[in-house]
mmCIF file with all atom_site columns, C-alpha atoms in Angstrom:
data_model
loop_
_atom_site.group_PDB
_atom_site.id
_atom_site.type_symbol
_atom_site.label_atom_id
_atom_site.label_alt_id
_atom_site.label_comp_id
_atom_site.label_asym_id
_atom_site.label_entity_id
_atom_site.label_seq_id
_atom_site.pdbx_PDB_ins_code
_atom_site.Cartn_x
_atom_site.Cartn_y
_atom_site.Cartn_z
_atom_site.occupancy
_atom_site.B_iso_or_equiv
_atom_site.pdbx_formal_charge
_atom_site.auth_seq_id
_atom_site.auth_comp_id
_atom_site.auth_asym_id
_atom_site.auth_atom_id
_atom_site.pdbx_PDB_model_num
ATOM 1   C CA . UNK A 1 1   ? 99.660  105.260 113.838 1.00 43.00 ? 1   UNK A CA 1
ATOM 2   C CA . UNK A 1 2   ? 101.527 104.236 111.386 1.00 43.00 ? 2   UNK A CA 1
ATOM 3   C CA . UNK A 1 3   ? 98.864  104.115 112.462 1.00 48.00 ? 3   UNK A CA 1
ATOM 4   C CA . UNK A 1 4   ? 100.651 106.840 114.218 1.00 53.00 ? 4   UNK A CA 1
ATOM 5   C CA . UNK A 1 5   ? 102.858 107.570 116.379 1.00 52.00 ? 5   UNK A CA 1
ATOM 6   C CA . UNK A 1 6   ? 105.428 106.259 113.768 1.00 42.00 ? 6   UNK A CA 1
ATOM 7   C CA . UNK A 1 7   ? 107.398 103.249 115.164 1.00 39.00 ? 7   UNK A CA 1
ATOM 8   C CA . UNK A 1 8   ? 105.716 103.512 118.698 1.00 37.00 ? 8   UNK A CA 1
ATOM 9   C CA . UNK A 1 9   ? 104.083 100.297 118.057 1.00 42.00 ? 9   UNK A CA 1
ATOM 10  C CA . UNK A 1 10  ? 106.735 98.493  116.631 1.00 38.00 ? 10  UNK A CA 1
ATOM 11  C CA . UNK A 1 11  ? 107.333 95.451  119.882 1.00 38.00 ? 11  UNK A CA 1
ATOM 12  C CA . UNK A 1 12  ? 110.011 95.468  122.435 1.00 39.00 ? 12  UNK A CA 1
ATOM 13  C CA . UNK A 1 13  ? 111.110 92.986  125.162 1.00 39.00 ? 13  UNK A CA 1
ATOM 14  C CA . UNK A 1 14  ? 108.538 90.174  124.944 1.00 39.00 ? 14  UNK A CA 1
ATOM 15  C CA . UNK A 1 15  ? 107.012 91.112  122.026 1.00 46.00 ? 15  UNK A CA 1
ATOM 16  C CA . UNK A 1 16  ? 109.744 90.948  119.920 1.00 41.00 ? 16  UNK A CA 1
ATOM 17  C CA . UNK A 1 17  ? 110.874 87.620  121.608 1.00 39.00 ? 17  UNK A CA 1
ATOM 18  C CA . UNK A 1 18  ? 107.787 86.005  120.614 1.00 41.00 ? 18  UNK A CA 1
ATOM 19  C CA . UNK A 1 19  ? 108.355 86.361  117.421 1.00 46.00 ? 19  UNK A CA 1
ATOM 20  C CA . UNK A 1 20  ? 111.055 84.299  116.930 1.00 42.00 ? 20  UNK A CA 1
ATOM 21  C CA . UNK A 1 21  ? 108.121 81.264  116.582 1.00 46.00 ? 21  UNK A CA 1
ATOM 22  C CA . UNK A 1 22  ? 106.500 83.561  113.911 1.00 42.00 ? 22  UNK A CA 1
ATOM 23  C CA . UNK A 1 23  ? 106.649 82.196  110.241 1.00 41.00 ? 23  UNK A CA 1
ATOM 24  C CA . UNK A 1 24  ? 110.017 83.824  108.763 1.00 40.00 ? 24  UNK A CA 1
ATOM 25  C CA . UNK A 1 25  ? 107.870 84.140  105.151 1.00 39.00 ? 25  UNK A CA 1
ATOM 26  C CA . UNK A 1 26  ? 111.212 83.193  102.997 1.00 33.00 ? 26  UNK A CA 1
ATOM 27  C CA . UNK A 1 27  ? 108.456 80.824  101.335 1.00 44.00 ? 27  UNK A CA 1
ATOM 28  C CA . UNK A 1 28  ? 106.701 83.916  100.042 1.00 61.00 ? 28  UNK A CA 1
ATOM 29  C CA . UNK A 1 29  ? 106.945 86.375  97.234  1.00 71.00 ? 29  UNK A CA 1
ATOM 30  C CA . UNK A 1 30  ? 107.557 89.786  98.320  1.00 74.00 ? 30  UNK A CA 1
ATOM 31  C CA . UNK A 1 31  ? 107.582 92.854  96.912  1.00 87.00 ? 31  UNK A CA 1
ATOM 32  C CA . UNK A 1 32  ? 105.655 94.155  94.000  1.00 90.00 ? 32  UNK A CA 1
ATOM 33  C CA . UNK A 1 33  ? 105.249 89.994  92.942  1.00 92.00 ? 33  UNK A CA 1
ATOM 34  C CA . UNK A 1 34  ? 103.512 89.307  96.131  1.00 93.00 ? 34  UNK A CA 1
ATOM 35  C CA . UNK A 1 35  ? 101.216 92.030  95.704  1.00 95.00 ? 35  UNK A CA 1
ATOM 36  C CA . UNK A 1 36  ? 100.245 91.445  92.353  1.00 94.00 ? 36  UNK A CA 1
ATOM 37  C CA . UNK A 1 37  ? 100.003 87.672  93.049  1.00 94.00 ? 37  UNK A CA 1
ATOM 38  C CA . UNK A 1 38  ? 97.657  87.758  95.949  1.00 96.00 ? 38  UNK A CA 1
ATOM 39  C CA . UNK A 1 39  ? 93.717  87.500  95.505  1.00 97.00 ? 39  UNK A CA 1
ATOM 40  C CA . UNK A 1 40  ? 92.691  90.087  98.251  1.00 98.00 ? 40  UNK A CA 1
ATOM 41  C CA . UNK A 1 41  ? 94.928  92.931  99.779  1.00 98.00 ? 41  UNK A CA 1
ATOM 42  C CA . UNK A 1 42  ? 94.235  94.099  103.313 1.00 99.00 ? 42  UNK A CA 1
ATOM 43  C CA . UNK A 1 43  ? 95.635  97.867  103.892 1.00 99.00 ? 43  UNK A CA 1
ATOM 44  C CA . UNK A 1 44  ? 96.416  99.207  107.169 1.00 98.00 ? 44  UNK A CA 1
ATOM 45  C CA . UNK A 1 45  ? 95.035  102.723 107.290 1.00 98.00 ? 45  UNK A CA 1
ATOM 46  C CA . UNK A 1 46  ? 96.974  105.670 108.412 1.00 98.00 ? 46  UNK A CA 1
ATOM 47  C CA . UNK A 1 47  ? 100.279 106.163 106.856 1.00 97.00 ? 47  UNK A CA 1
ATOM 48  C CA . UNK A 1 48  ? 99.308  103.931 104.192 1.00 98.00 ? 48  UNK A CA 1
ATOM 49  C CA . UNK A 1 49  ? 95.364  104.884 102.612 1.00 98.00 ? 49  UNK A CA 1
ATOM 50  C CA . UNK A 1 50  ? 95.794  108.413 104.037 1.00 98.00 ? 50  UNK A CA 1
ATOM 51  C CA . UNK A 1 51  ? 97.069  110.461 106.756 1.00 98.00 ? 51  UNK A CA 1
ATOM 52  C CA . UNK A 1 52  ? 95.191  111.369 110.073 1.00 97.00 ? 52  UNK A CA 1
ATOM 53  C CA . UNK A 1 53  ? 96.282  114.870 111.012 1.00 97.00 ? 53  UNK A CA 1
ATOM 54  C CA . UNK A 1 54  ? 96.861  114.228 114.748 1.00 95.00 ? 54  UNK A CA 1
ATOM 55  C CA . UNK A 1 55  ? 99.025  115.961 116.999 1.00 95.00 ? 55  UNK A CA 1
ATOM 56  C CA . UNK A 1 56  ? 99.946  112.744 119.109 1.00 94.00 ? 56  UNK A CA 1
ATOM 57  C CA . UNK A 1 57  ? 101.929 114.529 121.423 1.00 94.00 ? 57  UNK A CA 1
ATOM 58  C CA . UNK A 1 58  ? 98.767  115.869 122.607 1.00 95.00 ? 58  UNK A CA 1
ATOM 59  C CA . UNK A 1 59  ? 97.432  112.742 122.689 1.00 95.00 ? 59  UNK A CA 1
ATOM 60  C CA . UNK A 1 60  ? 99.995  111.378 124.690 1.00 93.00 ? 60  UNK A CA 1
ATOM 61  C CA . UNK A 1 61  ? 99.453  115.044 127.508 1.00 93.00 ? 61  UNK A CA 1
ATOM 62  C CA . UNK A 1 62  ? 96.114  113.432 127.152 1.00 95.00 ? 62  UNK A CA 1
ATOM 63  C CA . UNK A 1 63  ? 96.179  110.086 128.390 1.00 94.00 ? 63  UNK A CA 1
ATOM 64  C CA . UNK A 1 64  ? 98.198  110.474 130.748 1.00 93.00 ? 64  UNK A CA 1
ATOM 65  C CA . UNK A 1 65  ? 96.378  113.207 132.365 1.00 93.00 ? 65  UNK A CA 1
ATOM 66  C CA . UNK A 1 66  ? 93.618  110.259 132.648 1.00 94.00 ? 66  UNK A CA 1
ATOM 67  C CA . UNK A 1 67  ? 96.335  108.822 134.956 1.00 93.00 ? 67  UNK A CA 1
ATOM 68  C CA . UNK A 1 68  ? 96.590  111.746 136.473 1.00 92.00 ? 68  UNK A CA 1
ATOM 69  C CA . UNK A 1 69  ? 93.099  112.080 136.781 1.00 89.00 ? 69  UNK A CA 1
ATOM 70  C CA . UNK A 1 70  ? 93.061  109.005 139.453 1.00 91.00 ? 70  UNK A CA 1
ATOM 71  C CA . UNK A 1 71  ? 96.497  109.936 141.328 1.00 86.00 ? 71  UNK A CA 1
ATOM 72  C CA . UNK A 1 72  ? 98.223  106.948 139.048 1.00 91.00 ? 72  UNK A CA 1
ATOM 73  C CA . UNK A 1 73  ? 101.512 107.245 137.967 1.00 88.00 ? 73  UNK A CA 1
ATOM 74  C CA . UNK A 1 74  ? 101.778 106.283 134.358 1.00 87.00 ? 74  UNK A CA 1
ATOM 75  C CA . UNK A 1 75  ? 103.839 102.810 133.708 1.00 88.00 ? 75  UNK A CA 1
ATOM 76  C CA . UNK A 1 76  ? 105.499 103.742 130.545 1.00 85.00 ? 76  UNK A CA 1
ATOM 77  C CA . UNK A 1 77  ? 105.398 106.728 128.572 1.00 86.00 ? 77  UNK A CA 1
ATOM 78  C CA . UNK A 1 78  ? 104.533 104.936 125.542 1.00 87.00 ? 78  UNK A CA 1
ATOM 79  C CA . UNK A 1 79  ? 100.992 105.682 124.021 1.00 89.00 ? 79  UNK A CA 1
ATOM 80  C CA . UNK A 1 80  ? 99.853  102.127 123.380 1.00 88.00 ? 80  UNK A CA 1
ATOM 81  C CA . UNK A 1 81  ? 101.274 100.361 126.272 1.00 90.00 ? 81  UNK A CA 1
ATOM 82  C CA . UNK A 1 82  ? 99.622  103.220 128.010 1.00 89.00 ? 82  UNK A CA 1
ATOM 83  C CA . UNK A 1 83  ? 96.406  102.038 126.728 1.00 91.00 ? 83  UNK A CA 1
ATOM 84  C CA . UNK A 1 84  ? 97.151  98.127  127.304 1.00 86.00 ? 84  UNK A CA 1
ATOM 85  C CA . UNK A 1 85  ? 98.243  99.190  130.925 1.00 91.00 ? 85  UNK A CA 1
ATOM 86  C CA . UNK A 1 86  ? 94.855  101.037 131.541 1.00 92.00 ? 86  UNK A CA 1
ATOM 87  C CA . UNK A 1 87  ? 93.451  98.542  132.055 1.00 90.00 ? 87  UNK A CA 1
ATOM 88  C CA . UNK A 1 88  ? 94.760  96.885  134.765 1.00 89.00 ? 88  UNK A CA 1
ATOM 89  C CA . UNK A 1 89  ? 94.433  100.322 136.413 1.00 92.00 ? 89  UNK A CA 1
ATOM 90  C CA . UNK A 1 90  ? 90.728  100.376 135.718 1.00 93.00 ? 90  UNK A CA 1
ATOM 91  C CA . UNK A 1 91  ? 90.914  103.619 133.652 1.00 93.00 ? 91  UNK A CA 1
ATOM 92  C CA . UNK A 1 92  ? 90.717  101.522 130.059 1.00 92.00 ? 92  UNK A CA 1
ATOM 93  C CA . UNK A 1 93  ? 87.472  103.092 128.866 1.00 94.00 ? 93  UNK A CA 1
ATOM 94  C CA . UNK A 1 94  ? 88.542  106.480 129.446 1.00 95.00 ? 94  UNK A CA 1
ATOM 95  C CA . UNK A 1 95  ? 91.900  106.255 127.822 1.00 93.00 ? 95  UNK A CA 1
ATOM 96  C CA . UNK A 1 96  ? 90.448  104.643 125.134 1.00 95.00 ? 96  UNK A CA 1
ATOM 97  C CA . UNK A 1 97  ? 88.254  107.813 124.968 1.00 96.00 ? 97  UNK A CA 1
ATOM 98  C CA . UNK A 1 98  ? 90.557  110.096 124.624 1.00 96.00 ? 98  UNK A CA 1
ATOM 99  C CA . UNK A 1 99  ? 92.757  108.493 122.254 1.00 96.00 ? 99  UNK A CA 1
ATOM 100 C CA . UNK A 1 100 ? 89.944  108.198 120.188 1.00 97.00 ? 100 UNK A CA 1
ATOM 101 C CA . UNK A 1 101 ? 88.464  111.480 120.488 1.00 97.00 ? 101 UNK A CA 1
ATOM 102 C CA . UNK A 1 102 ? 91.517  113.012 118.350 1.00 97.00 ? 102 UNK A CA 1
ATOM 103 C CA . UNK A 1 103 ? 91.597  110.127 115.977 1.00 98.00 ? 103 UNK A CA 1
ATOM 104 C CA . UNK A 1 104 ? 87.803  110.965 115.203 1.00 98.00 ? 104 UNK A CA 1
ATOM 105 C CA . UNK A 1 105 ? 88.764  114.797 115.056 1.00 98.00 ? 105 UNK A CA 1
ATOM 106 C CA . UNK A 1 106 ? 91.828  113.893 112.721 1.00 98.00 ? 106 UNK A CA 1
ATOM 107 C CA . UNK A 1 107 ? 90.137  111.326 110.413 1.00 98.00 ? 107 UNK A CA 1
ATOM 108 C CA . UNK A 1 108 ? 87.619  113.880 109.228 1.00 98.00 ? 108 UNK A CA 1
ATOM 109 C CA . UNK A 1 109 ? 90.721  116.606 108.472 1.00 98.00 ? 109 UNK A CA 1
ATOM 110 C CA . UNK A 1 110 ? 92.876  113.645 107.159 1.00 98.00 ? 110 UNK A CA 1
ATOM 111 C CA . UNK A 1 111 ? 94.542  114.086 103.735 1.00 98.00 ? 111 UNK A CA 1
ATOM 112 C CA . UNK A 1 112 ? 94.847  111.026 101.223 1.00 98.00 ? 112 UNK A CA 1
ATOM 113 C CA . UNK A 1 113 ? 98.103  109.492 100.423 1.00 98.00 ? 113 UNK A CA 1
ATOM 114 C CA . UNK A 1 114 ? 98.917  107.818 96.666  1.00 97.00 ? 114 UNK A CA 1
ATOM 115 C CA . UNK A 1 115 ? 97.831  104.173 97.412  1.00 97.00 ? 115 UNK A CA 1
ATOM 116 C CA . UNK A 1 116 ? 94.218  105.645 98.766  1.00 98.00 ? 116 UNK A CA 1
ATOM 117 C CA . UNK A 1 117 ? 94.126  107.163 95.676  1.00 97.00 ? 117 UNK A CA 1
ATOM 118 C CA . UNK A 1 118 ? 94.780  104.333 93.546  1.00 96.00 ? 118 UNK A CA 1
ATOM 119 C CA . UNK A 1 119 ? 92.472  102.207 95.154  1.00 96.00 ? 119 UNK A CA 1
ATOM 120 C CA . UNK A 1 120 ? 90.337  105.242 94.975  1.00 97.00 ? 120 UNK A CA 1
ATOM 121 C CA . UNK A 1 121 ? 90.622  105.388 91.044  1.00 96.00 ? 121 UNK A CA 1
ATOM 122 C CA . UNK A 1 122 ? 88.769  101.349 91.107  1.00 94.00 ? 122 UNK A CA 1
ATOM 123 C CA . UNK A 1 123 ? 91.813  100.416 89.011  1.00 91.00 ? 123 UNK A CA 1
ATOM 124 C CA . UNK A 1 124 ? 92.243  97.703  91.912  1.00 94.00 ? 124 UNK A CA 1
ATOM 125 C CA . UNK A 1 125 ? 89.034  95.444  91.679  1.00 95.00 ? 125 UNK A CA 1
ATOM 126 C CA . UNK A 1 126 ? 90.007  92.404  94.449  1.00 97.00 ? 126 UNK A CA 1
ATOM 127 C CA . UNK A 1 127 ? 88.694  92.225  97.676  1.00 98.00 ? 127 UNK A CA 1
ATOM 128 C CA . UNK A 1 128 ? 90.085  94.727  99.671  1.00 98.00 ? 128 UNK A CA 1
ATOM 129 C CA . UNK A 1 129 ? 89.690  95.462  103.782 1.00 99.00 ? 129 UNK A CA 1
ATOM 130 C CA . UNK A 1 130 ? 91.299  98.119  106.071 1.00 99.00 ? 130 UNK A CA 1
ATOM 131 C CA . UNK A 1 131 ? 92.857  97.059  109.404 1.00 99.00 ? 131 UNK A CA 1
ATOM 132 C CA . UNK A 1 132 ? 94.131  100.054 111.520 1.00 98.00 ? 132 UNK A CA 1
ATOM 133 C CA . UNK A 1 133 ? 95.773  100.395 114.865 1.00 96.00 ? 133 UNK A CA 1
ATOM 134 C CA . UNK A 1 134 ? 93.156  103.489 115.141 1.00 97.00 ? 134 UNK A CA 1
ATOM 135 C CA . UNK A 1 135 ? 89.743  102.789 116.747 1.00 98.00 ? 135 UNK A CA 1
ATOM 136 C CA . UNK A 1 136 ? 86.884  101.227 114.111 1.00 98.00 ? 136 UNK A CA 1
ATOM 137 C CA . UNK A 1 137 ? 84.875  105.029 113.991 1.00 98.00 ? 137 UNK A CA 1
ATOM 138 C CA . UNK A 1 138 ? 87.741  106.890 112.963 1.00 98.00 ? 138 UNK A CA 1
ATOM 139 C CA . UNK A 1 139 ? 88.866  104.714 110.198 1.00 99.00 ? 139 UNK A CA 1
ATOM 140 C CA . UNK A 1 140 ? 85.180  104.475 108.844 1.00 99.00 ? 140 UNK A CA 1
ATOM 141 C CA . UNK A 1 141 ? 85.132  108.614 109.287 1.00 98.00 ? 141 UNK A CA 1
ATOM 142 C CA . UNK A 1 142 ? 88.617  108.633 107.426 1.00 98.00 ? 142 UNK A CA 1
ATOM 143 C CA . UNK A 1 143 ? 87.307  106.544 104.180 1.00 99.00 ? 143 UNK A CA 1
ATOM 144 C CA . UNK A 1 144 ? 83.892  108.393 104.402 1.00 98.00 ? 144 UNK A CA 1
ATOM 145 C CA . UNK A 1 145 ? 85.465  111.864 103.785 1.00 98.00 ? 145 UNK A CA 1
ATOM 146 C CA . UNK A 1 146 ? 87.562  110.700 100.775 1.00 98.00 ? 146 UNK A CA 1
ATOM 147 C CA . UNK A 1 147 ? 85.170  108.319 99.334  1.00 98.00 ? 147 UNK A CA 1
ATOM 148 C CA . UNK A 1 148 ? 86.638  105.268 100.151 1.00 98.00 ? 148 UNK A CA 1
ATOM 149 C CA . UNK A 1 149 ? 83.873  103.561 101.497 1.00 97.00 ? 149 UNK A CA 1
ATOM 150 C CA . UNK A 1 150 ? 82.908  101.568 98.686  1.00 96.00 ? 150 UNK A CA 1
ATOM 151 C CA . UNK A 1 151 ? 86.657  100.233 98.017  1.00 97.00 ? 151 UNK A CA 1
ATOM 152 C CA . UNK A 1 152 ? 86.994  98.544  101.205 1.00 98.00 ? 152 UNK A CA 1
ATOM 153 C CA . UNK A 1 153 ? 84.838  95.030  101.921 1.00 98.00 ? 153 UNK A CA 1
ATOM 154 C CA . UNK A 1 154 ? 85.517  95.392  105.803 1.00 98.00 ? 154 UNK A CA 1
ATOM 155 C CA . UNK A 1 155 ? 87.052  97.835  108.017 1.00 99.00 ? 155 UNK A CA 1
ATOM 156 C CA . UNK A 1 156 ? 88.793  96.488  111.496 1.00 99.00 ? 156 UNK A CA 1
ATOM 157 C CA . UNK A 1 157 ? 90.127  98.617  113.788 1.00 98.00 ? 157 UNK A CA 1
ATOM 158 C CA . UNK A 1 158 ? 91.880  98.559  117.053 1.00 95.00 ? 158 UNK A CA 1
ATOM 159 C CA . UNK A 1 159 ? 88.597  97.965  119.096 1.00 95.00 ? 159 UNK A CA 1
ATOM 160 C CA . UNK A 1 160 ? 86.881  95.649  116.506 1.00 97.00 ? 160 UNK A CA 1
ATOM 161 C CA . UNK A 1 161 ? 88.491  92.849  118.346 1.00 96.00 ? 161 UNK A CA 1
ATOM 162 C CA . UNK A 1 162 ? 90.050  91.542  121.178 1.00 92.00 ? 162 UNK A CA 1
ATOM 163 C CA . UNK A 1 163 ? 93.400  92.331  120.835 1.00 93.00 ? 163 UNK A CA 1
ATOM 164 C CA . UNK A 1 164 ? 94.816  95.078  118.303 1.00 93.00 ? 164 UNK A CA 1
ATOM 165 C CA . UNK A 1 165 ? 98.429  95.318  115.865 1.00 95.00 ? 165 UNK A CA 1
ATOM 166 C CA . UNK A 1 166 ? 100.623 93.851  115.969 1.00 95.00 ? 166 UNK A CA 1
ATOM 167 C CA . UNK A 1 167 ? 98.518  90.736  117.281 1.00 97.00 ? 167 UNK A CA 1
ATOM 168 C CA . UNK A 1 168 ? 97.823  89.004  114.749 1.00 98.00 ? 168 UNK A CA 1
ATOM 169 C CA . UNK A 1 169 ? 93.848  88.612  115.557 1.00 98.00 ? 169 UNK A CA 1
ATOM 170 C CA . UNK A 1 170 ? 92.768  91.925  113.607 1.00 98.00 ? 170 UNK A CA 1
ATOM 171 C CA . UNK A 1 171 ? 94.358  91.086  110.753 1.00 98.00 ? 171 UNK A CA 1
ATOM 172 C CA . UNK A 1 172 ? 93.464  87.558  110.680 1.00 99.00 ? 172 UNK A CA 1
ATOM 173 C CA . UNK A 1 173 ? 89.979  88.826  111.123 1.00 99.00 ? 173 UNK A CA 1
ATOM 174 C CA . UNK A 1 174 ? 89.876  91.626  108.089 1.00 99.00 ? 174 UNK A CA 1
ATOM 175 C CA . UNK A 1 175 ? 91.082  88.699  105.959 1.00 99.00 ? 175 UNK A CA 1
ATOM 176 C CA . UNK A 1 176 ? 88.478  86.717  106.941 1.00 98.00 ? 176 UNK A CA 1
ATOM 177 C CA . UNK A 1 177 ? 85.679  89.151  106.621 1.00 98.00 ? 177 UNK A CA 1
ATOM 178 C CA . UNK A 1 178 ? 86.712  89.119  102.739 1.00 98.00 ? 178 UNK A CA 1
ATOM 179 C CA . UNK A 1 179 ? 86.493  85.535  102.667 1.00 98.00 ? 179 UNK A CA 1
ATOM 180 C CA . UNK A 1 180 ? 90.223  85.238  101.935 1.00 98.00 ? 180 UNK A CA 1
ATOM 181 C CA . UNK A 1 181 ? 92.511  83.237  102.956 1.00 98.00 ? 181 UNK A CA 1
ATOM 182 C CA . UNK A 1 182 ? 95.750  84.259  104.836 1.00 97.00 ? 182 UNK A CA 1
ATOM 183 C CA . UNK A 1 183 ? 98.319  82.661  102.171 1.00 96.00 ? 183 UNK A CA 1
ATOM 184 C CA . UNK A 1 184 ? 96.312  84.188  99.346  1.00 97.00 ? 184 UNK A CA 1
ATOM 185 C CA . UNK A 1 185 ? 96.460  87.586  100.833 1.00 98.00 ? 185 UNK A CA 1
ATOM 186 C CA . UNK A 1 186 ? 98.781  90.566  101.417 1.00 98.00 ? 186 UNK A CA 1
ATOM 187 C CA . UNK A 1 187 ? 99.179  93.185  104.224 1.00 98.00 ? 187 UNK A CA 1
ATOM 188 C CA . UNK A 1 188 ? 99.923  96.263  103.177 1.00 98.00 ? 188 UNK A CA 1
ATOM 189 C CA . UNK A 1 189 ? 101.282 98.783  105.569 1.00 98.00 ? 189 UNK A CA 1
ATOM 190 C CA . UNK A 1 190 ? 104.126 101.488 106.364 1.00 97.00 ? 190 UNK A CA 1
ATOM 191 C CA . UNK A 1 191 ? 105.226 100.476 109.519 1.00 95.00 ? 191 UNK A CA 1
ATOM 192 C CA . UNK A 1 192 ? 107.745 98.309  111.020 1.00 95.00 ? 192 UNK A CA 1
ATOM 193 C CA . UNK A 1 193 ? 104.677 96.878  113.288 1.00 94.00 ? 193 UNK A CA 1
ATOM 194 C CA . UNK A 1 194 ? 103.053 96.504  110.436 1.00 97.00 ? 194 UNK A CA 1
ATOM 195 C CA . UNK A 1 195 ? 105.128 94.029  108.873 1.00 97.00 ? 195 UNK A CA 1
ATOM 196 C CA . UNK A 1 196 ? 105.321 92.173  112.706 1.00 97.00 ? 196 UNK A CA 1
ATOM 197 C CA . UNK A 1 197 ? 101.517 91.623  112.569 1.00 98.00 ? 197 UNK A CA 1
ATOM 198 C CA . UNK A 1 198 ? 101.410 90.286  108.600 1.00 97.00 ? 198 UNK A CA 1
ATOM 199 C CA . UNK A 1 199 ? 104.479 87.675  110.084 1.00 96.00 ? 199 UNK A CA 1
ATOM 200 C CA . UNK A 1 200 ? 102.925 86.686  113.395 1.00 97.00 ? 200 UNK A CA 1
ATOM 201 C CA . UNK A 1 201 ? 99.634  85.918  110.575 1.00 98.00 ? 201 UNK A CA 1
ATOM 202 C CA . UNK A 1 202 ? 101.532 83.984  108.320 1.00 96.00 ? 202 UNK A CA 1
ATOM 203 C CA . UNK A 1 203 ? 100.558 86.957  105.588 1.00 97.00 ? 203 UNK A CA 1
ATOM 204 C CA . UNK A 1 204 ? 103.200 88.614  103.214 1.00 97.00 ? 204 UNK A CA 1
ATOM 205 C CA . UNK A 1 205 ? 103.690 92.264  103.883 1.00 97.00 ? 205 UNK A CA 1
ATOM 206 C CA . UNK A 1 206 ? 104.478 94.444  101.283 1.00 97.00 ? 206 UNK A CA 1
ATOM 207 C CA . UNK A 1 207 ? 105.345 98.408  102.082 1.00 97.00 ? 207 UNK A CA 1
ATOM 208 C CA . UNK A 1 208 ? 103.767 100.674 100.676 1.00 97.00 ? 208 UNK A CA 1
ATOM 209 C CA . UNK A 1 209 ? 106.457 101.723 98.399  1.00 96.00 ? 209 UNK A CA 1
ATOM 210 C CA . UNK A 1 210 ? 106.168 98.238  96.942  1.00 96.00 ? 210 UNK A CA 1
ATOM 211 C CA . UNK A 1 211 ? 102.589 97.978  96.375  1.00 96.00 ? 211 UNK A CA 1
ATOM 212 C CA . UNK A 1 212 ? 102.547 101.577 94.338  1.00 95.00 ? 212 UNK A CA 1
ATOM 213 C CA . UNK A 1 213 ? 105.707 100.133 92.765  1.00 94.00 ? 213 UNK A CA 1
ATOM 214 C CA . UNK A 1 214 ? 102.978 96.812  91.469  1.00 87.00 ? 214 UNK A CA 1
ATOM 215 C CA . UNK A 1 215 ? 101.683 97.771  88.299  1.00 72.00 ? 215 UNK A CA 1
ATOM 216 C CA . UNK A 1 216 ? 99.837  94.179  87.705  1.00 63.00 ? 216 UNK A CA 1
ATOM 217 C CA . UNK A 1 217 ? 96.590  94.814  89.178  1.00 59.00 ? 217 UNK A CA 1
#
């Protein structure tokens, strides 16, 4: 989502209002530079390492069916405020459960994307970690299936922590798992939320267009 659906994470309203405290990173390289430069990459998963094949339609018919389910209207029609919003309505651990349940289906048909397959190739030797918007299993089913298990030094997904993208907490935790340190570090990722979650961290995002782009590794 990118982690999928594309954009449907990106922050609205108060989200996007709280970053205007968020560290602008004009004291940062960007780019390919900050990518080279930095001493351990964190990589968000799908969209970026490789691509979950998920119908997220579906997933949406899904979830809020669990709504449904209770006689609950849904709040929004948006999948991850959806599963914020559950709950309040005391349904969270069954709309996590079906969000889930495809993202396990579609990490094991998932196809791998050029960057997986660079990192893939070991020509990257730093300390790498994986923080997804998809739950923990399905990004450690994902790397599993193309190998990528020993490239990655920690794996964090949506429901490693306490909040999930683009909080900054999950990515602020992969880092530390690595024993890096947030201004040594890059997030890479292919989504607008993405690059909300490396600012609200005070870690330079590069796209993923950049970091293929970075031949200094």
């Amino acid at each position: 989502m990118t982690d999928r659906p594309s954009g449907a994470d990106a922050p609205t309203g108060a989200d996007a209002s709280a970053d205007a405290d968020a560290p602008t990173g004009a004291d940062r390289l960007s780019g390919p530079d900050a990518f080279a430069a930095a001493d351990a990459v964190v990589y968000d998963l799908d969209g970026t390492l490789l691509e979950l094949v998920v119908d997220w339609d579906r997933v949406a018919d899904d979830v809020a069916a669990a709504y449904a389910e209770h006689a609950l209207i849904p709040p929004t029609e948006d999948l991850w405020k959806l599963l914020d919003a559950a709950e309040e309505y005391g349904i969270g651990a069954e709309v996590e459960a079906a969000i889930a349940d495809h993202e396990r289906a579609g990490a094991a048909r998932s196809r791998l994307l050029p960057l997986g397959e660079r990192l893939l190739s070991g020509a990257d030797t730093r300390p790498a970690a994986v923080c997804s918007l998809n739950c923990e299993a399905a990004c450690h089913i994902a790397l599993e299936e193309h190998g990528l298990v020993e490239t990655v030094d920690a794996v964090v997904g949506r429901d490693t922590v306490e909040t999930h993208k683009p909080e900054p907490e999950s990515l602020l935790a992969a880092i530390d798992a690595i024993d890096a340190e947030p201004d040594r570090a890059v997030f890479v990722g292919d989504s607008a939320s993405d690059a909300v979650t490396a600012d609200r961290a005070g870690v330079a995002f590069v796209s993923v267009a950049d970091a293929l782009a970075s031949d200094d590794i």
